[in-house]
Amino acid sequence: MLSRSLRFSCKSETRRPLALIQKTIEFVRRHAFPCYLYSIMTVGLDNAEFKDAAEKVKTLSRKPDNNSLLRLYGLFKQATVGDNETDAPGMMDFTGKAKWGAWNEMKGVSREDATEQYIALANDLIAKD
């Protein structure tokens, strides 16, 4: 479904097809892709216990060590998105590379197992806090 503004702007762009294509791509990028991405990300969040653990971990009084945070990140991404199919970040993006590696280590783990492992690790960190 095209927005009203896109339809009106298309009429004025009939002489410049490249501009029309660029506007169409921008429209899809803004409206269609985020909805698709949101629907993918919410798959793992159907579990109420998982959702509760994810919220409680955000409110810990002490920050967990980096290894625990990376493990939490990898398990969360595996539970919500599934296997990591993205390219590795650049060599100067140290944080992104560490997060990518933590998620990539989870490759092959089912979403259900990742959800259970995430809940167990989160509850352990919450109990230590």
Short mmCIF file of C-alpha atoms in Angstrom, two decimals:
data_model
loop_
_atom_site.label_atom_id
_atom_site.label_comp_id
_atom_site.label_asym_id
_atom_site.label_seq_id
_atom_site.Cartn_x
_atom_site.Cartn_y
_atom_site.Cartn_z
CA MET A 1 0.00 0.00 0.00
CA LEU A 2 1.57 3.26 -1.09
CA SER A 3 1.16 6.29 1.08
CA ARG A 4 -0.75 9.26 -0.22
CA SER A 5 2.37 11.44 -0.33
CA LEU A 6 4.28 8.85 -2.33
CA ARG A 7 1.48 8.59 -4.90
CA PHE A 8 1.30 12.34 -5.35
CA SER A 9 5.06 12.70 -5.63
CA CYS A 10 5.14 9.94 -8.26
CA LYS A 11 3.00 12.01 -10.62
CA SER A 12 5.51 14.86 -10.54
CA GLU A 13 8.46 12.51 -11.03
CA THR A 14 7.42 10.88 -14.31
CA ARG A 15 10.27 12.56 -16.15
CA ARG A 16 12.85 11.38 -13.63
CA PRO A 17 12.46 7.63 -13.09
CA LEU A 18 15.60 7.37 -10.93
CA ALA A 19 14.13 9.79 -8.41
CA LEU A 20 10.92 7.73 -8.34
CA ILE A 21 12.89 4.54 -7.67
CA GLN A 22 14.84 6.22 -4.89
CA LYS A 23 11.65 7.47 -3.25
CA THR A 24 10.10 4.02 -3.49
CA ILE A 25 13.15 2.40 -1.90
CA GLU A 26 13.15 4.97 0.90
CA PHE A 27 9.43 4.35 1.50
CA VAL A 28 9.96 0.57 1.75
CA ARG A 29 12.98 1.03 4.00
CA ARG A 30 11.04 3.26 6.38
CA HIS A 31 7.72 1.44 6.49
CA ALA A 32 7.92 -2.19 5.39
CA PHE A 33 11.31 -3.37 6.67
CA PRO A 34 10.97 -2.19 10.30
CA CYS A 35 7.63 -4.05 10.57
CA TYR A 36 9.26 -7.22 9.24
CA LEU A 37 12.23 -6.85 11.58
CA TYR A 38 9.91 -6.24 14.54
CA SER A 39 7.93 -9.39 13.76
CA ILE A 40 11.16 -11.41 13.68
CA MET A 41 12.46 -9.94 16.93
CA THR A 42 9.28 -10.65 18.90
CA VAL A 43 9.26 -14.40 18.18
CA GLY A 44 11.47 -15.22 21.19
CA LEU A 45 9.67 -12.74 23.41
CA ASP A 46 6.45 -14.78 23.48
CA ASN A 47 7.69 -16.52 26.64
CA ALA A 48 6.59 -14.45 29.67
CA GLU A 49 9.40 -15.78 31.85
CA PHE A 50 11.96 -14.82 29.18
CA LYS A 51 10.48 -11.34 28.86
CA ASP A 52 10.47 -10.92 32.65
CA ALA A 53 14.10 -12.06 32.95
CA ALA A 54 15.16 -9.67 30.18
CA GLU A 55 13.54 -6.75 32.02
CA LYS A 56 15.02 -7.69 35.40
CA VAL A 57 18.54 -8.00 33.99
CA LYS A 58 18.33 -4.39 32.80
CA THR A 59 17.73 -3.22 36.39
CA LEU A 60 20.61 -4.98 38.17
CA SER A 61 22.33 -2.77 40.74
CA ARG A 62 25.79 -4.08 39.78
CA LYS A 63 26.93 -4.51 36.20
CA PRO A 64 27.82 -8.16 35.46
CA ASP A 65 31.27 -9.01 34.10
CA ASN A 66 31.85 -8.70 30.35
CA ASN A 67 31.76 -12.47 29.73
CA SER A 68 28.32 -12.73 31.33
CA LEU A 69 27.07 -9.73 29.37
CA LEU A 70 28.33 -11.20 26.10
CA ARG A 71 26.77 -14.57 26.91
CA LEU A 72 23.46 -12.83 27.71
CA TYR A 73 23.66 -10.91 24.44
CA GLY A 74 24.39 -14.03 22.39
CA LEU A 75 21.60 -16.01 24.02
CA PHE A 76 19.12 -13.14 23.65
CA LYS A 77 19.88 -12.72 19.95
CA GLN A 78 19.72 -16.48 19.36
CA ALA A 79 16.38 -16.72 21.20
CA THR A 80 14.81 -13.77 19.39
CA VAL A 81 16.38 -13.82 15.91
CA GLY A 82 17.96 -17.25 15.47
CA ASP A 83 21.30 -18.08 13.86
CA ASN A 84 23.65 -15.22 13.05
CA GLU A 85 23.63 -14.71 9.29
CA THR A 86 25.20 -11.24 9.31
CA ASP A 87 28.70 -10.28 8.20
CA ALA A 88 31.32 -9.71 10.87
CA PRO A 89 31.87 -6.05 11.77
CA GLY A 90 35.04 -4.24 10.81
CA MET A 91 38.28 -4.90 12.63
CA MET A 92 38.21 -1.55 14.45
CA ASP A 93 34.72 -2.11 15.87
CA PHE A 94 35.84 -4.01 18.96
CA THR A 95 32.51 -3.95 20.78
CA GLY A 96 30.56 -4.95 17.69
CA LYS A 97 33.01 -7.74 16.95
CA ALA A 98 32.73 -9.12 20.50
CA LYS A 99 28.92 -9.03 20.35
CA TRP A 100 28.92 -10.59 16.89
CA GLY A 101 31.24 -13.37 18.14
CA ALA A 102 29.04 -14.06 21.17
CA TRP A 103 26.00 -14.42 18.96
CA ASN A 104 27.88 -16.43 16.35
CA GLU A 105 28.96 -18.94 19.04
CA MET A 106 25.28 -19.75 19.56
CA LYS A 107 24.85 -20.87 15.95
CA GLY A 108 22.97 -24.15 15.84
CA VAL A 109 21.33 -23.74 19.25
CA SER A 110 17.54 -23.85 18.95
CA ARG A 111 15.53 -20.82 19.98
CA GLU A 112 13.88 -22.81 22.76
CA ASP A 113 17.24 -23.93 24.20
CA ALA A 114 18.61 -20.39 23.94
CA THR A 115 15.53 -19.10 25.75
CA GLU A 116 15.98 -21.61 28.57
CA GLN A 117 19.71 -20.87 28.87
CA TYR A 118 19.04 -17.13 28.89
CA ILE A 119 16.45 -17.48 31.66
CA ALA A 120 18.82 -19.63 33.74
CA LEU A 121 21.75 -17.22 33.34
CA ALA A 122 19.59 -14.17 34.01
CA ASN A 123 18.10 -15.72 37.15
CA ASP A 124 21.62 -16.62 38.33
CA LEU A 125 22.80 -13.02 37.84
CA ILE A 126 19.66 -11.67 39.52
CA ALA A 127 20.22 -13.98 42.53
CA LYS A 128 23.85 -12.80 42.86
CA ASP A 129 22.78 -9.16 42.79
#
